[in-house]
Short mmCIF file of C-alpha atoms in Angstrom, two decimals:
data_model
loop_
_atom_site.label_atom_id
_atom_site.label_comp_id
_atom_site.label_asym_id
_atom_site.label_seq_id
_atom_site.Cartn_x
_atom_site.Cartn_y
_atom_site.Cartn_z
CA MET A 86 196.59 178.97 88.09
CA ARG A 87 193.29 178.49 86.37
CA THR A 88 190.69 180.84 88.06
CA LYS A 89 187.05 179.24 88.72
CA SER A 90 185.58 181.05 86.13
CA LEU A 91 187.70 178.80 83.30
CA LYS A 92 186.77 175.83 84.80
CA LYS A 93 184.14 173.76 82.29
CA ASN A 94 181.57 172.84 84.84
CA LYS A 95 179.91 168.85 85.28
CA ILE A 96 176.71 168.88 86.68
CA ASN A 97 176.56 165.92 89.11
CA VAL A 98 172.70 165.04 90.15
CA VAL A 99 172.35 162.96 92.81
CA THR A 100 169.03 161.47 93.39
CA LEU A 101 167.23 160.03 96.64
CA GLY A 102 164.04 158.70 97.81
CA CYS A 103 161.39 156.99 94.98
CA SER A 104 160.99 156.36 91.71
CA LYS A 105 158.96 159.76 91.10
CA ASN A 106 162.32 161.40 91.87
CA VAL A 107 164.47 159.02 89.49
CA TYR A 108 161.52 160.55 86.95
CA ASP A 109 162.25 164.18 87.92
CA SER A 110 166.22 163.88 87.72
CA GLU A 111 165.98 162.24 84.48
CA VAL A 112 163.96 165.11 83.27
CA LEU A 113 166.36 167.50 84.61
CA MET A 114 169.16 165.51 83.32
CA GLY A 115 167.44 165.64 79.41
CA GLN A 116 167.23 169.52 79.56
CA LEU A 117 170.49 170.06 80.81
CA ARG A 118 172.00 167.90 78.08
CA ALA A 119 169.85 169.41 75.61
CA ASN A 120 171.44 172.72 76.39
CA ASN A 121 174.96 171.41 76.13
CA LYS A 122 175.75 170.92 79.60
CA GLU A 123 177.97 168.19 81.01
CA VAL A 124 175.92 166.08 83.21
CA VAL A 125 176.12 163.07 85.12
CA HIS A 126 173.98 161.29 87.42
CA GLU A 127 176.17 160.38 90.82
CA GLU A 128 179.49 160.56 89.86
CA GLU A 129 181.94 163.17 90.05
CA GLY A 130 181.19 166.97 89.22
CA ASN A 131 182.07 170.13 90.69
CA VAL A 132 178.47 171.06 90.70
CA VAL A 133 175.74 169.19 92.59
CA VAL A 134 172.36 169.19 92.43
CA ILE A 135 170.69 166.90 95.26
CA ASN A 136 166.96 165.92 94.35
CA THR A 137 165.89 165.40 97.90
CA CYS A 138 163.11 163.17 99.39
CA GLY A 139 160.80 164.39 102.29
CA PHE A 140 158.33 161.65 102.94
CA ILE A 141 159.14 160.26 106.04
CA ALA A 142 161.78 160.47 109.02
CA ASN A 143 164.63 158.10 107.30
CA ALA A 144 164.22 159.71 104.30
CA LYS A 145 164.45 163.40 105.52
CA GLU A 146 167.54 162.19 107.76
CA GLU A 147 169.73 161.10 104.33
CA SER A 148 168.51 163.82 102.64
CA VAL A 149 169.45 166.18 105.08
CA ASN A 150 173.15 164.19 105.65
CA THR A 151 173.50 164.39 101.82
CA ILE A 152 173.08 167.83 101.71
CA LEU A 153 175.59 168.54 104.57
CA GLU A 154 178.28 165.95 102.95
CA TYR A 155 178.41 168.05 99.84
CA VAL A 156 178.42 171.30 101.79
CA GLN A 157 181.26 170.09 103.57
CA LYS A 158 183.25 169.12 100.33
CA LYS A 159 182.10 172.50 98.52
CA GLU A 160 183.76 174.57 101.67
CA ALA A 161 186.72 172.18 101.48
CA GLY A 162 187.16 173.32 97.66
CA ASP A 163 186.80 170.14 96.53
CA ILE A 164 183.31 171.21 94.47
CA ASP A 165 182.01 174.70 93.49
CA LYS A 166 178.11 174.68 94.13
CA VAL A 167 175.42 172.95 95.68
CA PHE A 168 171.77 173.11 94.79
CA VAL A 169 169.15 171.75 96.31
CA THR A 170 165.63 170.66 94.99
CA GLY A 171 162.88 168.09 95.63
CA CYS A 172 160.56 167.26 98.26
CA LEU A 173 162.27 168.38 101.26
CA SER A 174 162.84 171.36 100.05
CA GLU A 175 159.43 171.92 98.63
CA ARG A 176 158.36 171.23 102.16
CA TYR A 177 161.38 172.71 104.50
CA LYS A 178 162.68 175.39 102.32
CA PRO A 179 162.86 178.24 105.17
CA ASP A 180 164.20 175.98 107.64
CA LEU A 181 167.10 174.70 105.47
CA GLU A 182 167.91 178.13 104.25
CA LYS A 183 168.77 179.22 107.88
CA GLU A 184 169.93 175.67 109.02
CA ILE A 185 172.23 175.24 106.30
CA PRO A 186 172.67 178.39 104.74
CA ASN A 187 175.92 176.93 102.59
CA VAL A 188 173.93 175.95 99.80
CA ASP A 189 173.87 178.15 96.72
CA GLU A 190 169.95 177.80 96.08
CA TYR A 191 166.61 175.69 97.26
CA PHE A 192 164.25 174.72 94.70
CA GLY A 193 160.88 172.97 95.11
CA THR A 194 159.10 170.34 92.97
CA SER A 195 157.76 172.29 90.26
CA ASP A 196 160.66 174.92 90.37
CA LEU A 197 162.48 173.18 87.15
CA PRO A 198 162.60 175.92 85.26
CA ASN A 199 164.49 178.22 87.75
CA LEU A 200 166.44 175.47 88.83
CA LEU A 201 167.41 175.43 84.73
CA LYS A 202 168.31 179.03 85.00
CA ALA A 203 170.60 179.04 88.20
CA LEU A 204 172.39 176.39 86.19
CA GLY A 205 172.96 178.67 83.34
CA ALA A 206 170.58 176.58 81.03
CA ASP A 207 167.00 177.43 79.45
CA TYR A 208 163.83 175.42 80.28
CA LYS A 209 163.06 173.83 76.45
CA HIS A 210 159.10 172.98 76.18
CA GLU A 211 159.53 171.13 72.81
CA LEU A 212 161.47 168.44 75.21
CA ILE A 213 158.63 166.90 76.72
CA GLY A 214 159.26 163.06 76.99
CA GLU A 215 162.97 163.67 76.79
CA ARG A 216 165.03 162.21 79.42
CA LEU A 217 168.53 161.12 80.17
CA THR A 218 167.40 157.87 81.48
CA THR A 219 169.55 156.56 84.70
CA THR A 220 168.16 153.00 84.93
CA PRO A 221 169.22 149.76 83.48
CA LYS A 222 168.39 150.17 79.64
CA ASN A 223 165.67 147.83 79.54
CA TYR A 224 163.21 149.46 81.81
CA ALA A 225 162.02 153.31 82.57
CA TYR A 226 159.69 154.61 84.73
CA LEU A 227 156.68 156.61 83.03
CA LYS A 228 155.34 159.07 85.48
CA ILE A 229 151.61 159.44 84.46
CA ALA A 230 150.67 161.97 86.91
CA GLU A 231 151.69 164.28 89.30
CA GLY A 232 150.45 165.27 92.91
CA CYS A 233 147.48 163.39 94.46
CA ASP A 234 143.93 164.50 95.71
CA ARG A 235 143.63 161.94 98.44
CA PRO A 236 142.89 162.96 101.90
CA CYS A 237 145.41 160.34 103.91
CA SER A 238 145.80 161.09 107.66
CA PHE A 239 149.67 159.94 107.81
CA CYS A 240 150.77 161.39 104.48
CA ALA A 241 152.61 164.47 103.52
CA ILE A 242 152.69 164.04 99.63
CA PRO A 243 149.94 166.53 98.55
CA ILE A 244 151.88 169.05 100.86
CA MET A 245 154.62 168.75 98.96
CA ARG A 246 153.51 167.62 95.36
CA GLY A 247 150.27 169.21 94.99
CA LYS A 248 146.81 168.16 93.57
CA HIS A 249 146.70 165.23 90.98
CA ARG A 250 147.41 166.14 87.55
CA SER A 251 147.18 164.12 84.95
CA LYS A 252 149.23 164.13 81.72
CA PRO A 253 147.53 163.78 78.24
CA ILE A 254 147.48 159.94 76.68
CA GLU A 255 149.30 161.55 73.54
CA GLU A 256 152.37 162.74 75.34
CA LEU A 257 152.73 159.49 77.42
CA VAL A 258 152.48 157.71 73.84
CA SER A 259 154.87 160.06 72.56
CA GLU A 260 157.30 159.99 75.40
CA SER A 261 157.08 155.63 75.38
CA GLU A 262 157.99 155.61 71.48
CA LYS A 263 161.04 157.57 72.28
CA LEU A 264 162.20 155.52 75.05
CA ALA A 265 161.14 152.42 72.84
CA ALA A 266 163.25 153.85 70.18
CA LYS A 267 166.38 153.67 72.76
CA GLY A 268 165.66 149.92 73.42
CA VAL A 269 163.54 150.12 76.59
CA LYS A 270 161.29 147.23 76.32
CA GLU A 271 159.22 147.49 80.10
CA LEU A 272 157.61 150.44 81.16
CA ILE A 273 156.64 150.99 85.05
CA LEU A 274 153.97 153.39 85.43
CA ILE A 275 154.03 155.33 88.48
CA ALA A 276 151.92 158.14 90.07
CA GLN A 277 150.87 158.81 93.33
CA ASP A 278 147.35 157.17 92.54
CA LEU A 279 147.35 155.49 89.35
CA THR A 280 143.59 155.45 89.99
CA TYR A 281 143.15 158.52 89.79
CA TYR A 282 144.41 158.99 85.96
CA GLY A 283 142.34 161.13 83.74
CA LEU A 284 139.69 162.45 86.12
CA ASP A 285 140.76 166.09 85.72
CA LEU A 286 141.77 165.54 82.13
CA TYR A 287 139.01 163.74 80.71
CA LYS A 288 136.25 163.83 83.53
CA LYS A 289 136.29 159.82 84.00
CA ARG A 290 139.08 157.29 85.44
CA ASN A 291 141.04 156.23 82.18
CA LEU A 292 143.49 154.17 82.85
CA ALA A 293 142.30 151.34 81.03
CA GLU A 294 142.02 153.91 77.83
CA LEU A 295 145.91 154.75 78.60
CA LEU A 296 146.96 151.53 78.92
CA GLN A 297 145.10 150.26 75.14
CA ALA A 298 147.28 153.05 73.69
CA LEU A 299 150.79 152.36 75.33
CA VAL A 300 150.53 148.68 73.93
CA LYS A 301 150.32 149.60 70.98
CA VAL A 302 154.01 151.25 71.37
CA GLU A 303 156.48 149.36 68.82
CA GLY A 304 159.37 147.64 71.14
CA ILE A 305 157.52 147.55 74.38
CA GLU A 306 157.04 144.46 75.58
CA TRP A 307 156.10 144.68 79.46
CA ILE A 308 153.93 147.73 81.31
CA ARG A 309 153.85 147.33 84.90
CA LEU A 310 151.12 149.16 86.96
CA HIS A 311 152.72 150.66 90.53
CA TYR A 312 151.07 152.97 93.38
CA ALA A 313 147.09 151.75 92.65
CA PHE A 314 145.00 152.99 95.68
CA PRO A 315 142.18 150.62 97.01
CA THR A 316 139.27 152.87 96.94
CA GLY A 317 137.37 153.23 93.61
CA PHE A 318 139.69 151.19 91.84
CA PRO A 319 139.01 151.24 88.12
CA MET A 320 137.67 147.36 87.19
CA ASP A 321 138.56 147.73 83.63
CA VAL A 322 141.95 148.00 84.01
CA LEU A 323 141.55 143.92 84.77
CA ASP A 324 140.00 143.61 81.50
CA VAL A 325 142.94 145.14 79.84
CA MET A 326 145.44 143.07 82.09
CA LYS A 327 143.50 139.99 81.08
CA LYS A 328 143.62 140.92 77.32
CA GLU A 329 146.45 142.30 76.52
CA SER A 330 149.55 140.40 77.11
CA LYS A 331 152.18 143.27 76.95
CA ILE A 332 150.34 144.30 80.84
CA CYS A 333 152.03 142.28 83.32
CA ASN A 334 150.06 140.53 85.85
CA TYR A 335 151.20 142.52 88.33
CA ILE A 336 149.55 145.42 90.37
CA ASP A 337 151.43 147.38 93.43
CA ILE A 338 148.11 148.77 95.57
CA PRO A 339 149.76 150.07 98.72
CA LEU A 340 146.57 148.91 101.63
CA GLN A 341 148.56 150.55 104.97
CA HIS A 342 146.31 148.50 107.13
CA ILE A 343 143.12 146.63 107.37
CA ALA A 344 141.82 147.09 111.13
CA ASP A 345 138.58 149.21 110.88
CA PRO A 346 139.61 151.75 113.18
CA ILE A 347 143.17 152.40 111.91
CA LEU A 348 141.53 152.64 108.43
CA LYS A 349 139.06 154.99 110.04
CA SER A 350 141.46 157.19 111.48
CA MET A 351 143.89 156.80 108.12
CA ARG A 352 140.94 158.76 106.00
CA ARG A 353 141.36 155.76 103.96
CA GLY A 354 137.52 155.47 102.47
CA THR A 355 137.31 151.81 102.86
CA THR A 356 137.02 149.03 105.42
CA LYS A 357 138.33 145.58 105.76
CA ALA A 358 135.35 143.79 104.51
CA LYS A 359 135.44 145.88 101.41
CA THR A 360 139.33 145.75 101.05
CA THR A 361 139.44 141.87 101.08
CA GLN A 362 136.58 141.83 98.68
CA LEU A 363 138.45 143.80 96.07
CA LEU A 364 141.62 141.41 96.44
CA ARG A 365 139.00 138.61 96.02
CA ASP A 366 137.40 140.01 92.69
CA PHE A 367 141.35 140.66 91.34
CA ARG A 368 142.50 137.22 92.22
CA ALA A 369 138.50 135.90 89.97
CA ALA A 370 139.32 138.24 87.15
CA VAL A 371 142.88 137.66 86.89
CA PRO A 372 144.17 134.53 88.61
CA GLU A 373 147.53 134.71 88.09
CA MET A 374 148.18 138.12 89.14
CA THR A 375 150.60 139.13 91.67
CA ILE A 376 149.77 141.27 94.40
CA ARG A 377 152.25 143.89 96.05
CA THR A 378 151.07 145.73 99.04
CA THR A 379 152.83 147.92 101.63
CA LEU A 380 151.69 148.36 105.22
CA ILE A 381 152.12 151.04 108.20
CA VAL A 382 152.57 149.41 111.93
CA GLY A 383 152.76 151.74 114.67
CA TYR A 384 150.34 154.17 113.53
CA PRO A 385 148.83 156.19 116.37
CA GLY A 386 146.58 154.31 118.75
CA GLU A 387 147.00 150.80 117.15
CA THR A 388 146.35 148.47 119.66
CA GLU A 389 147.51 145.15 120.07
CA GLU A 390 144.14 143.84 119.00
CA ASP A 391 144.32 146.00 116.00
CA PHE A 392 148.06 144.79 114.95
CA GLN A 393 146.59 140.93 115.33
CA THR A 394 143.98 141.80 113.13
CA LEU A 395 146.35 143.02 110.58
CA LYS A 396 149.17 140.02 111.07
CA ASP A 397 145.96 137.51 110.89
CA TRP A 398 144.76 138.91 107.72
CA VAL A 399 148.32 138.78 105.87
CA ALA A 400 148.52 135.21 106.75
CA GLU A 401 145.00 135.21 105.34
CA MET A 402 145.49 136.83 102.45
CA ARG A 403 149.01 135.41 101.44
CA PHE A 404 150.26 138.54 99.48
CA GLU A 405 153.07 137.51 97.11
CA ARG A 406 155.11 140.55 97.66
CA LEU A 407 154.52 142.88 100.79
CA GLY A 408 156.79 145.81 102.46
CA CYS A 409 155.94 146.78 106.23
CA PHE A 410 157.15 150.15 107.48
CA THR A 411 156.58 151.92 110.65
CA TYR A 412 154.54 154.85 111.53
CA SER A 413 156.14 158.05 110.77
CA HIS A 414 154.64 161.52 112.41
CA GLU A 415 154.91 164.06 110.14
CA GLU A 416 154.25 167.58 110.82
CA ASN A 417 151.07 169.06 108.55
CA THR A 418 149.55 165.95 108.39
CA HIS A 419 145.90 165.31 109.83
CA ALA A 420 147.56 162.60 112.12
CA TYR A 421 150.17 164.86 113.20
CA SER A 422 147.42 165.81 115.72
CA LEU A 423 147.19 162.56 117.02
CA VAL A 424 149.46 161.28 119.89
CA ASP A 425 152.10 159.43 118.30
CA ASP A 426 151.80 156.75 121.25
CA VAL A 427 152.99 152.77 120.11
CA PRO A 428 156.74 153.31 121.62
CA GLU A 429 159.44 153.11 118.74
CA GLU A 430 160.48 149.41 119.79
CA VAL A 431 157.12 148.15 119.45
CA LYS A 432 156.35 149.70 115.94
CA GLN A 433 159.80 148.00 115.00
CA GLN A 434 158.88 144.58 116.82
CA ARG A 435 155.62 144.74 114.52
CA ALA A 436 157.08 145.18 111.54
CA ASN A 437 159.62 142.34 112.16
CA GLU A 438 156.26 139.98 112.96
CA ILE A 439 154.97 140.89 109.98
CA MET A 440 157.86 140.47 107.72
CA GLU A 441 157.96 137.21 109.27
CA VAL A 442 154.86 135.85 108.32
CA GLN A 443 155.33 137.43 104.59
CA SER A 444 158.66 135.71 104.44
CA GLN A 445 157.63 131.99 105.30
CA ILE A 446 154.35 132.97 102.54
CA SER A 447 157.18 133.86 99.83
CA TRP A 448 158.87 130.89 100.63
CA GLU A 449 156.08 128.81 100.15
CA LEU A 450 155.38 130.40 97.32
CA ASN A 451 158.91 129.96 95.73
CA GLN A 452 159.19 126.66 96.35
CA GLU A 453 155.98 126.10 93.79
CA ARG A 454 157.73 128.00 91.40
CA ILE A 455 160.75 125.20 91.00
CA GLY A 456 160.79 122.87 87.67
CA LYS A 457 158.44 125.45 86.40
CA THR A 458 159.83 128.22 83.31
CA PHE A 459 159.50 131.66 83.42
CA LYS A 460 160.10 134.41 80.94
CA CYS A 461 162.46 136.99 82.42
CA ILE A 462 164.24 139.99 81.36
CA ILE A 463 168.22 140.35 82.57
CA ASP A 464 168.99 143.59 84.41
CA ARG A 465 172.46 143.45 85.16
CA LYS A 466 175.76 140.93 85.91
CA GLU A 467 176.40 141.25 89.49
CA GLY A 468 179.46 138.91 90.56
CA ASN A 469 178.92 135.57 89.53
CA HIS A 470 175.22 136.01 88.73
CA PHE A 471 173.32 137.41 85.98
CA VAL A 472 170.07 139.00 87.80
CA GLY A 473 167.10 139.15 86.43
CA ARG A 474 163.23 139.29 86.72
CA THR A 475 160.19 137.57 85.95
CA GLU A 476 156.77 139.73 85.05
CA PHE A 477 155.86 139.16 88.50
CA ASP A 478 158.75 141.10 89.92
CA SER A 479 159.68 145.08 89.93
CA PRO A 480 162.98 146.16 90.15
CA ASP A 481 164.59 146.86 93.78
CA VAL A 482 161.79 145.94 95.33
CA ASP A 483 160.86 141.92 94.70
CA ASN A 484 162.50 138.89 93.82
CA GLU A 485 165.06 138.47 91.42
CA VAL A 486 166.27 135.58 89.31
CA LEU A 487 169.61 134.50 89.59
CA ILE A 488 171.64 132.72 86.91
CA ASP A 489 175.21 131.64 87.00
CA ALA A 490 177.46 133.35 85.33
CA THR A 491 180.31 130.70 85.83
CA ILE A 492 178.13 128.33 83.86
CA HIS A 493 175.62 130.27 81.55
CA TYR A 494 175.95 133.50 79.77
CA VAL A 495 172.91 135.25 78.95
CA LYS A 496 173.27 139.33 77.60
CA THR A 497 171.63 142.01 79.69
CA GLY A 498 168.66 143.61 78.80
CA ASP A 499 167.40 140.93 76.79
CA PHE A 500 164.49 138.39 77.31
CA VAL A 501 165.32 134.82 78.08
CA MET A 502 163.32 131.79 79.09
CA VAL A 503 164.51 130.71 82.64
CA GLU A 504 163.94 127.19 84.50
CA ILE A 505 163.77 127.66 88.02
CA THR A 506 166.06 125.30 89.75
CA GLU A 507 165.89 126.32 93.40
CA ALA A 508 164.25 129.10 95.12
CA SER A 509 164.74 130.70 98.76
CA ASP A 510 162.36 133.22 100.73
CA PHE A 511 163.34 136.20 98.45
CA ASP A 512 165.50 135.13 95.48
CA LEU A 513 164.84 132.05 92.62
CA TYR A 514 167.94 130.48 90.90
CA GLY A 515 167.61 129.21 87.39
CA LYS A 516 169.19 128.30 84.28
CA PRO A 517 168.37 129.71 80.86
CA VAL A 518 166.51 127.16 78.39
CA LYS A 519 166.12 127.60 74.67
#
């Protein structure tokens, strides 16, 4: 009978949470591969590394359930080791060690060298920018900074990720060149706050300069901006967006709320008037821009009047893309000292009402696209459809363009011109045109 010590370890990395975690898992996997370790992503392996999310209640619950699931497999003898990393273990390590002691070891968000050591690997500094990408081959996330200096009352990210730290432009260009060499055509720029980029390294907001460097990378055709903060937005970014065809006319700018009393309590550093003007300035500078935002309903003290202000404003602003979350009361945040006084069912009802308004807006905007032709990138084939996106849509969160695969053939990873023939509230249907 073979003993465990003779078994060749296959390391299965399981990723939960946001695109920042996807990126971190890819870096981990790149390091493991460089150490000649056999590594897979969310497949069978006898050693499991769970990269957790600790952002809000639902994410924490999913992370804990995943840990418990793999601990049970370990106890049943189906796997040999379980390691936990990421935001949840950064935030709750002592509690987790006490409550789920059967995990081999817990690591925080900046513990990569120690995690690698536990997996029998060395951290290789020369691998900066090397990753084992897990997204479809045509796009990849590019994390331009880590951490956050913003004081938002509801957010635990600074606790889990620390202060804002920008990556140097030359490092990001090098990483992008390596991705392009592997066939990546779309870069999705991510950070807790893109607009803070460069303040620590260059003593100024330097996102525009970074974009001007990235557009020169051969093979990259689309660059997309995610997670911009509304206060102190560097308007020179819009000049680059307008001038450079590679920069998608798209921005993800989480606004969270619009009623002034809630914005003040959230410590967002802005007002309804300032935010509305900022969005008008965006649309004046780049009229074809798609604006994506996310909102929180049910924040402590949110009155029916505050909610109505938000709902009316969503109808007025006609965002092209919008997501809505219910407030999650998080320990060690500034808002945790407030009374979580909006009942859960009221939070859910308010979120549903916002999404009903948005669904109608999205349907109307999508109807306007019928008969028009758009450049689309084809991400995958699913059932009887090829699934693509326009420059106005980010993967996983936005509209998709569906092409009937029983009639048409397109190649995944390619750019294709598609004429839109039908539209629903969150999907477009089309046919490829020469």
